[in-house]
mmCIF file of C-alpha atoms and ligand atoms in Angstrom:
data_model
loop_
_atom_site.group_PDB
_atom_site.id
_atom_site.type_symbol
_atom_site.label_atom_id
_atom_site.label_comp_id
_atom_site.label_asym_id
_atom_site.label_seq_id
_atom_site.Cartn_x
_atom_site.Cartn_y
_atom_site.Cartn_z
ATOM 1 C CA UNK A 1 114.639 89.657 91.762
ATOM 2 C CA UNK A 2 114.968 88.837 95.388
ATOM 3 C CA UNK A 3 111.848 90.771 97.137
ATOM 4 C CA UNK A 4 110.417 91.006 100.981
ATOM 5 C CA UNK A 5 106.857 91.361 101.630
ATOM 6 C CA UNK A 6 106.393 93.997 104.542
ATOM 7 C CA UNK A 7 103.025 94.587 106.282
ATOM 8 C CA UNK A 8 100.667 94.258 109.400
ATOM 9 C CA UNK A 9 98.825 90.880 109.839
ATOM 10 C CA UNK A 10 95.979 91.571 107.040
ATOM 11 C CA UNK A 11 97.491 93.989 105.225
ATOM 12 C CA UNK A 12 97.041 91.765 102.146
ATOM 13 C CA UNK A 13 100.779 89.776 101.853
ATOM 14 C CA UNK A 14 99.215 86.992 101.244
ATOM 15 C CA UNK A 15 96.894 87.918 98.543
ATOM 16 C CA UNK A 16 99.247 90.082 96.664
ATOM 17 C CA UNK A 17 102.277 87.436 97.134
ATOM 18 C CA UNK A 18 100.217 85.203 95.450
ATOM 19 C CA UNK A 19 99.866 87.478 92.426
ATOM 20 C CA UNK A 20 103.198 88.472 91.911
ATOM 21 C CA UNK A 21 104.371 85.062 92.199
ATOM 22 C CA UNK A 22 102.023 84.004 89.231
ATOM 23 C CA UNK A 23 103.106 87.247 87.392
ATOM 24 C CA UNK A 24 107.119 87.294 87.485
ATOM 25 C CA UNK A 25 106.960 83.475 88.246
ATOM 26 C CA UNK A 26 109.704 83.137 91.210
ATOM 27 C CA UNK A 27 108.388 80.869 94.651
ATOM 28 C CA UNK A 28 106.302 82.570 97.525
ATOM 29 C CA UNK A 29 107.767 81.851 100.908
ATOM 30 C CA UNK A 30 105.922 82.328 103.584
ATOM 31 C CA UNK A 31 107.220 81.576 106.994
ATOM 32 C CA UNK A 32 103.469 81.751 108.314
ATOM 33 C CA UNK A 33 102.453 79.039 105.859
ATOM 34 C CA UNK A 34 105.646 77.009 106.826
ATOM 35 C CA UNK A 35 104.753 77.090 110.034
ATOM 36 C CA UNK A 36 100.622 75.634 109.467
ATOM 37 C CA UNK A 37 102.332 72.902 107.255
ATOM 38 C CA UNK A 38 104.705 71.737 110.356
ATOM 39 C CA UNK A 39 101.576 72.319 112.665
ATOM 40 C CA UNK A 40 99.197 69.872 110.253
ATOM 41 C CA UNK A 41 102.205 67.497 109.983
ATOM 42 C CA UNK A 42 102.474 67.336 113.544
ATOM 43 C CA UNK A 43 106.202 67.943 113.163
ATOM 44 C CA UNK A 44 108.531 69.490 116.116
ATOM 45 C CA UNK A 45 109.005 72.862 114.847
ATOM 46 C CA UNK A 46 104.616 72.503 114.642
ATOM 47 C CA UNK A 47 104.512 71.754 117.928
ATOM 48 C CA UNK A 48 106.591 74.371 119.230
ATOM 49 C CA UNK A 49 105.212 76.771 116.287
ATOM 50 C CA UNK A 50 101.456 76.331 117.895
ATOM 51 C CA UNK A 51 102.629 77.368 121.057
ATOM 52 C CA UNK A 52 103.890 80.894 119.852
ATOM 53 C CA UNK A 53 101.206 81.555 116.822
ATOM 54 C CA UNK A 54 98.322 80.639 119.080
ATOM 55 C CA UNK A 55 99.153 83.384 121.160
ATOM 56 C CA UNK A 56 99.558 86.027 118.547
ATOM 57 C CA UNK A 57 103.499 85.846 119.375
ATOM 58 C CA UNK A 58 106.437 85.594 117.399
ATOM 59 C CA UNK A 59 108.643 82.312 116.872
ATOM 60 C CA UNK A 60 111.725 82.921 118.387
ATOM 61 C CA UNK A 61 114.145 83.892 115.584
ATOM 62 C CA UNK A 62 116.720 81.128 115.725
ATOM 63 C CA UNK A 63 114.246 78.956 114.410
ATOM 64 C CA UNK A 64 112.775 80.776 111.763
ATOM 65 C CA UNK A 65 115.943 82.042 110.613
ATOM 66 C CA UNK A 66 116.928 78.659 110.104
ATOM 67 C CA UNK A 67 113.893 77.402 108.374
ATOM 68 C CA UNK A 68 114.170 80.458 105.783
ATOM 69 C CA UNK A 69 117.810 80.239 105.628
ATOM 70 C CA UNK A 70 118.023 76.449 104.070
ATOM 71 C CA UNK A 71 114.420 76.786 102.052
ATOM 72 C CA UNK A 72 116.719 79.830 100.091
ATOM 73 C CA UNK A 73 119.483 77.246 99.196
ATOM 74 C CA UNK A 74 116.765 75.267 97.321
ATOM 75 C CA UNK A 75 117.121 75.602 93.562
ATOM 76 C CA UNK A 76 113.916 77.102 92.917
ATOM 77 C CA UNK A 77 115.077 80.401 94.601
ATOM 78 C CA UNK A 78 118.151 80.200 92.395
ATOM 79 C CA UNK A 79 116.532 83.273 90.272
ATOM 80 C CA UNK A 80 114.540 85.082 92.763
ATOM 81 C CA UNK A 81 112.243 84.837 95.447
ATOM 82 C CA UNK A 82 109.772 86.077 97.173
ATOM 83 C CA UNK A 83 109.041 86.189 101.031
ATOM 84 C CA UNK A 84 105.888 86.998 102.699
ATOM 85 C CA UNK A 85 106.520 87.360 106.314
ATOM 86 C CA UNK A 86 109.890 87.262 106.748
ATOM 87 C CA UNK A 87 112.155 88.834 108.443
ATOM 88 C CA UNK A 88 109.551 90.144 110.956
ATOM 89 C CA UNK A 89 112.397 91.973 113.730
ATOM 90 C CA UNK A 90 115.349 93.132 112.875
ATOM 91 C CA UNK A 91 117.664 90.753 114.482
ATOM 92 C CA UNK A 92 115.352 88.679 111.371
ATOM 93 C CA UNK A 93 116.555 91.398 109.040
ATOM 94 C CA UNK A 94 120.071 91.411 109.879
ATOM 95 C CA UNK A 95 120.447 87.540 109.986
ATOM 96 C CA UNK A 96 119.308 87.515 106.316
ATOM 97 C CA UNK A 97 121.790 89.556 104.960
ATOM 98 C CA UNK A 98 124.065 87.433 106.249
ATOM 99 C CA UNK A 99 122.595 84.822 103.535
ATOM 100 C CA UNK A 100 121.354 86.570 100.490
ATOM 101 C CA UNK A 101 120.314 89.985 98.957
ATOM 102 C CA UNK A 102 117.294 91.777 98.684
ATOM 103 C CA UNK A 103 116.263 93.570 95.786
ATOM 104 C CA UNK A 104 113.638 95.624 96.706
ATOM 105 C CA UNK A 105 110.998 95.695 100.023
ATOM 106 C CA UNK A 106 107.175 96.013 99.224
ATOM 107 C CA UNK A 107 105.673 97.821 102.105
ATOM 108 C CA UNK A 108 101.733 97.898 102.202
ATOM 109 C CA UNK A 109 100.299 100.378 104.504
ATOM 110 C CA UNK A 110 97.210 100.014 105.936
ATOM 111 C CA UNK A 111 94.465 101.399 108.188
ATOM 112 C CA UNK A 112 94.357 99.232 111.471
ATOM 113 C CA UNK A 113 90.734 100.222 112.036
ATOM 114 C CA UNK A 114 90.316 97.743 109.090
ATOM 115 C CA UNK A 115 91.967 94.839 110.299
ATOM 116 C CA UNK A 116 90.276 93.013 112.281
ATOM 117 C CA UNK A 117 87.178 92.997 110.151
ATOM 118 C CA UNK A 118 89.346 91.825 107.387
ATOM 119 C CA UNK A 119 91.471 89.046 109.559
ATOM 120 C CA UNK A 120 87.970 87.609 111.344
ATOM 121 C CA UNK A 121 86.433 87.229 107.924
ATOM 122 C CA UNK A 122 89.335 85.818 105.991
ATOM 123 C CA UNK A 123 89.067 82.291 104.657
ATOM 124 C CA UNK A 124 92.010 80.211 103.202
ATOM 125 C CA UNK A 125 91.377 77.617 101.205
ATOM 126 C CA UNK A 126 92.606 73.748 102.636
ATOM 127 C CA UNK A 127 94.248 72.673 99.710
ATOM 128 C CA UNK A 128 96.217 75.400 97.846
ATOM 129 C CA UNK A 129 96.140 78.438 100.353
ATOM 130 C CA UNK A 130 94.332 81.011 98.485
ATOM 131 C CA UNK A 131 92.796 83.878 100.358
ATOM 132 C CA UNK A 132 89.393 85.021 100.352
ATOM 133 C CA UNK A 133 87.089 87.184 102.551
ATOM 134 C CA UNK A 134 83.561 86.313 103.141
ATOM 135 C CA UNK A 135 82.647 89.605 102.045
ATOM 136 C CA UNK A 136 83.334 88.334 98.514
ATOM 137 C CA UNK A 137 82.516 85.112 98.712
ATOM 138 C CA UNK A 138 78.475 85.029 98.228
ATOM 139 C CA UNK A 139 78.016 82.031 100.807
ATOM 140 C CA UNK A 140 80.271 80.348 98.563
ATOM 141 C CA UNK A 141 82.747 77.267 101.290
ATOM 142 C CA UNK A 142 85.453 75.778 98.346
ATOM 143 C CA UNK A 143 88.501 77.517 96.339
ATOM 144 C CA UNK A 144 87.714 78.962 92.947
ATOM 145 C CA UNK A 145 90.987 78.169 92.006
ATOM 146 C CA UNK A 146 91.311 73.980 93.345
ATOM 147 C CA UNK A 147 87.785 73.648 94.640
ATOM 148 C CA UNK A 148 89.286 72.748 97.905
ATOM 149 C CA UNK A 149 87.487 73.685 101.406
ATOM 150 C CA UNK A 150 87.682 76.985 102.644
ATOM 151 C CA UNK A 151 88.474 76.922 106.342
ATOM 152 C CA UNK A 152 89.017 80.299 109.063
ATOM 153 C CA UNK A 153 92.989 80.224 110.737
ATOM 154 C CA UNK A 154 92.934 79.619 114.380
ATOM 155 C CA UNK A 155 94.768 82.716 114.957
ATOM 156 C CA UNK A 156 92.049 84.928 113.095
ATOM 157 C CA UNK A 157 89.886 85.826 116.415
ATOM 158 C CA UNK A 158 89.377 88.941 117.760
ATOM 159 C CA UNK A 159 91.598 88.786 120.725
ATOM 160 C CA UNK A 160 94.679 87.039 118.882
ATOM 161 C CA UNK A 161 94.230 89.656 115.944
ATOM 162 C CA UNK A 162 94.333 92.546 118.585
ATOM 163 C CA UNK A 163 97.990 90.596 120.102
ATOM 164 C CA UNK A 164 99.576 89.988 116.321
ATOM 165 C CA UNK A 165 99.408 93.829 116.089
ATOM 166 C CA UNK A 166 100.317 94.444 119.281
ATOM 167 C CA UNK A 167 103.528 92.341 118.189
ATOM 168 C CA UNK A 168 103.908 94.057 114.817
ATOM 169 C CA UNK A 169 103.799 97.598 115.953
ATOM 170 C CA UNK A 170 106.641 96.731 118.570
ATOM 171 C CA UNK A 171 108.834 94.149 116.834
ATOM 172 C CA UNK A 172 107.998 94.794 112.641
ATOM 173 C CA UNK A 173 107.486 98.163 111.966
ATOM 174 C CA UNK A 174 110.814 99.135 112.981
ATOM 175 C CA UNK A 175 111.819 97.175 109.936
ATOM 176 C CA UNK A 176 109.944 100.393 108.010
ATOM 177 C CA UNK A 177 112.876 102.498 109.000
ATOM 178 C CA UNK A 178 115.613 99.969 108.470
ATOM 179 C CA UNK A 179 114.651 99.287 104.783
ATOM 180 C CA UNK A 180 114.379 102.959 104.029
ATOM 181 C CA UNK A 181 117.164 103.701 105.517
ATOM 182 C CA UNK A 182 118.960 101.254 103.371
ATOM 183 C CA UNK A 183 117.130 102.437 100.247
ATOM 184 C CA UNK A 184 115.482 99.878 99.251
ATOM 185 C CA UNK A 185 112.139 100.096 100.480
ATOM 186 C CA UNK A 186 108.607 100.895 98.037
ATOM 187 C CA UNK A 187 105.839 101.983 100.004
ATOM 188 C CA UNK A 188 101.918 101.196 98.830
ATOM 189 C CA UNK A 189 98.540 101.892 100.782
ATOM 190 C CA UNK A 190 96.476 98.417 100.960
ATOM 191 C CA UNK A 191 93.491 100.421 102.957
ATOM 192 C CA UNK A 192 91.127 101.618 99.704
ATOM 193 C CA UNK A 193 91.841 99.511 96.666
ATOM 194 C CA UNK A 194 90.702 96.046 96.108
ATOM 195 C CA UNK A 195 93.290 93.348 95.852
ATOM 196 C CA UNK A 196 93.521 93.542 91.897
ATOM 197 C CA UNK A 197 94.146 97.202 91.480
ATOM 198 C CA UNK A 198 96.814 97.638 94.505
ATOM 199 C CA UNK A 199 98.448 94.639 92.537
ATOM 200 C CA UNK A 200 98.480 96.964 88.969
ATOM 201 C CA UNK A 201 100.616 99.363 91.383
ATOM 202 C CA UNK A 202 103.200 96.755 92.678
ATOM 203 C CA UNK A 203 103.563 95.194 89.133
ATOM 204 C CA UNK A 204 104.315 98.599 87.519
ATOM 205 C CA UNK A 205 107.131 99.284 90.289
ATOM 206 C CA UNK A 206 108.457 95.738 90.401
ATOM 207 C CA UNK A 207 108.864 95.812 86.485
ATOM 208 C CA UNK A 208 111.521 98.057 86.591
ATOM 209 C CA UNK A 209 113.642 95.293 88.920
ATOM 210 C CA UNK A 210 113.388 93.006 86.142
HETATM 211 P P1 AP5 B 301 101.477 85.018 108.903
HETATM 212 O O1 AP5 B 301 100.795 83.850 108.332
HETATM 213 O O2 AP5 B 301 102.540 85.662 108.147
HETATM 214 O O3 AP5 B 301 100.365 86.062 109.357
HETATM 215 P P2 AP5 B 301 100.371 87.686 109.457
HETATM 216 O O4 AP5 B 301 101.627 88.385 109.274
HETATM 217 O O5 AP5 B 301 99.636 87.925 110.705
HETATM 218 O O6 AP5 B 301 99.663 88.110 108.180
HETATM 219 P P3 AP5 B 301 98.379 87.508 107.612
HETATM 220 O O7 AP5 B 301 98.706 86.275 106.801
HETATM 221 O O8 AP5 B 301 97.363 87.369 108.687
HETATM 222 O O9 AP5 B 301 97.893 88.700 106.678
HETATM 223 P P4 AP5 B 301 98.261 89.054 105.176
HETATM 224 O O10 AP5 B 301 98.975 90.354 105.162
HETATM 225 O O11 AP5 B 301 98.899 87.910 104.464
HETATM 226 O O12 AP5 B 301 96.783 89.319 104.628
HETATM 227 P P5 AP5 B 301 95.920 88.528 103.533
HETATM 228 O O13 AP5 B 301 96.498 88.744 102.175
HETATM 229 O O14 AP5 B 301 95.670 87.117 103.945
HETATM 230 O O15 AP5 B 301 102.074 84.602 110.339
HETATM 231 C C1 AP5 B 301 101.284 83.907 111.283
HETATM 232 C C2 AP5 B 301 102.070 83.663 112.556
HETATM 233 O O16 AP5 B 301 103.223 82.841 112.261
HETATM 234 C C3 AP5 B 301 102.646 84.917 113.226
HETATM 235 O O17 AP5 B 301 101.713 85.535 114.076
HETATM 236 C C4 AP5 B 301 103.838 84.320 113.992
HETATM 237 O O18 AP5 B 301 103.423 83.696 115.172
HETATM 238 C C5 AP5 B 301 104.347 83.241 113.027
HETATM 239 N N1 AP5 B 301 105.387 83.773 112.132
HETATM 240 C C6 AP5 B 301 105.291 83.931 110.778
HETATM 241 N N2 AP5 B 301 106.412 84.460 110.279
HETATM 242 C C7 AP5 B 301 107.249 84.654 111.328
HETATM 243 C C8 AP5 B 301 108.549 85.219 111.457
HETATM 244 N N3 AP5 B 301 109.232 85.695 110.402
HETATM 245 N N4 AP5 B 301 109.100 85.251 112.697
HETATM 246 C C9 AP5 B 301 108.442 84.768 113.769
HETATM 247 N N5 AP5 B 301 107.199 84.260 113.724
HETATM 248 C C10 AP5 B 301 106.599 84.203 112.510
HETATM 249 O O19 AP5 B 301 94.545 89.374 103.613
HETATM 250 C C11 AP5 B 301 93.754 89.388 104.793
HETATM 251 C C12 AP5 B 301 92.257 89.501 104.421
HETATM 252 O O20 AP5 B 301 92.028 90.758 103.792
HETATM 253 C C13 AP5 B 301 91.789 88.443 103.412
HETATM 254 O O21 AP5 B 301 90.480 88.053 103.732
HETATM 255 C C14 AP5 B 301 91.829 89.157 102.076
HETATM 256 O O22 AP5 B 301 90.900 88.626 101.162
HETATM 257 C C15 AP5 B 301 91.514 90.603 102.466
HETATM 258 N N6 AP5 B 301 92.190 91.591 101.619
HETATM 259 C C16 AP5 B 301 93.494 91.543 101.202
HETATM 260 N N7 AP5 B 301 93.802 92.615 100.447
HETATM 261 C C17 AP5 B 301 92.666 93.377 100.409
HETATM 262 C C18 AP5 B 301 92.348 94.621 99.773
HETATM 263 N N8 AP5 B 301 93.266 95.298 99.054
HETATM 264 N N9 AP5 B 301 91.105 95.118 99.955
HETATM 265 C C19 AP5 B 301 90.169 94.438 100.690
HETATM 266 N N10 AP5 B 301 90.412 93.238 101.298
HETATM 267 C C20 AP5 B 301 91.634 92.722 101.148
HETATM 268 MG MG1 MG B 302 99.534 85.956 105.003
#
């Protein structure tokens, strides 16, 4: 089961990529978190990563292509995979069907007007990457999961928020169109459930892929 993630920043990716990894047991990519472990590693694509994330902007597609490209030759995605993130335009979309197939596109739908709330209170834990919001977290700073620290993403202001949706109205959610016109494409609202229920709907729908 080869599946794409689709969403605005904060839409919940993250936290629902995380469940249906554990569920149908295939590897989360995400070309976001790619991108913070180059930027912590100090590596070249991190350096010229920062540059673009920082400002709420897109890498320029050669070099995430790439990076997604040769992480899907890697024999963990030899049964299915699932990316959070990627493609994100649809010169994205188009170079990845040069390279594999997709199965089926989870869209989640959500309210803007709840977004920034939701980005400017997020907190990720250090150590394995799981997502929380403070809402949720009753003062509580490490990972249920790992007991790691919980830290905020430098890109989780106000002002860069308002910029990453800026760049996903114009650039991503053309990609809505493309995938439906194609067929493939599942559409859920993220705006009123919590994480666990919207995941009971994606599970029901991704069990017939199976
Ligand atoms: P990336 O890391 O992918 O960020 P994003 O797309 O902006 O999405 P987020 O990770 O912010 O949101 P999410 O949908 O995962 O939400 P989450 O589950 O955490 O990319 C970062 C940057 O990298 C980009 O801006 C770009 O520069 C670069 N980049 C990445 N991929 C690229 C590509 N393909 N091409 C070029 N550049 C690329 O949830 C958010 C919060 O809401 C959390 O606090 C969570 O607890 C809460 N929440 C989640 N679900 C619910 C719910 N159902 N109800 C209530 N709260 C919820
Ligand atoms: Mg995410």
């Amino acid at each position: 089961m080869n599946i794409i993630l689709l969403g605005a920043p904060g839409a919940g990716k993250g936290t629902q990529a995380s469940r249906i990894s554990r569920r149908f047991g295939m590897p989360h990519i995400s070309t976001g978190d790619i991108f913070r472990a180059n930027i912590k590693n100090q590596t070249e694509i991190g350096l010229l990563a920062k540059s673009y994330i920082d400002k709420g902007q897109l890498v320029p597609d050669d070099v995430t292509c790439k990076i997604v490209e040769n992480r899907l030759q890697e024999e963990d995605c030899k049964n299915g995979f699932l990316l959070d993130g990627f493609p994100r335009t649809v010169n994205q979309a188009e170079a990845l069907e040069r390279f594999t197939h997709i199965d089926v596109v989870v869209n989640i739908d959500i309210d803007f007007a709840l977004l920034t709330a939701r980005l400017c209170g997020r907190r990720v834990c250090k150590e394995c990457g799981e997502t929380y919001h403070v809402s949720t977290l009753n003062g509580k700073t490490n990972c249920e999961k790992c007991n790691g620290e919980l830290h905020q993403r430098a890109d989780d202001n106000p002002e860069t928020v308002q910029k990453r949706l800026d760049v996903y109205l114009a650039q991503t959610a053309p990609l809505i169109k493309y995938y439906t016109e194609k067929g493939v494409i599942k559409n859920f609202t993220g705006t009123d459930e919590p994480p666990e229920v919207l995941f009971q709907q994606i599970e029901k729908v991704l069990e017939e892929y199976r």
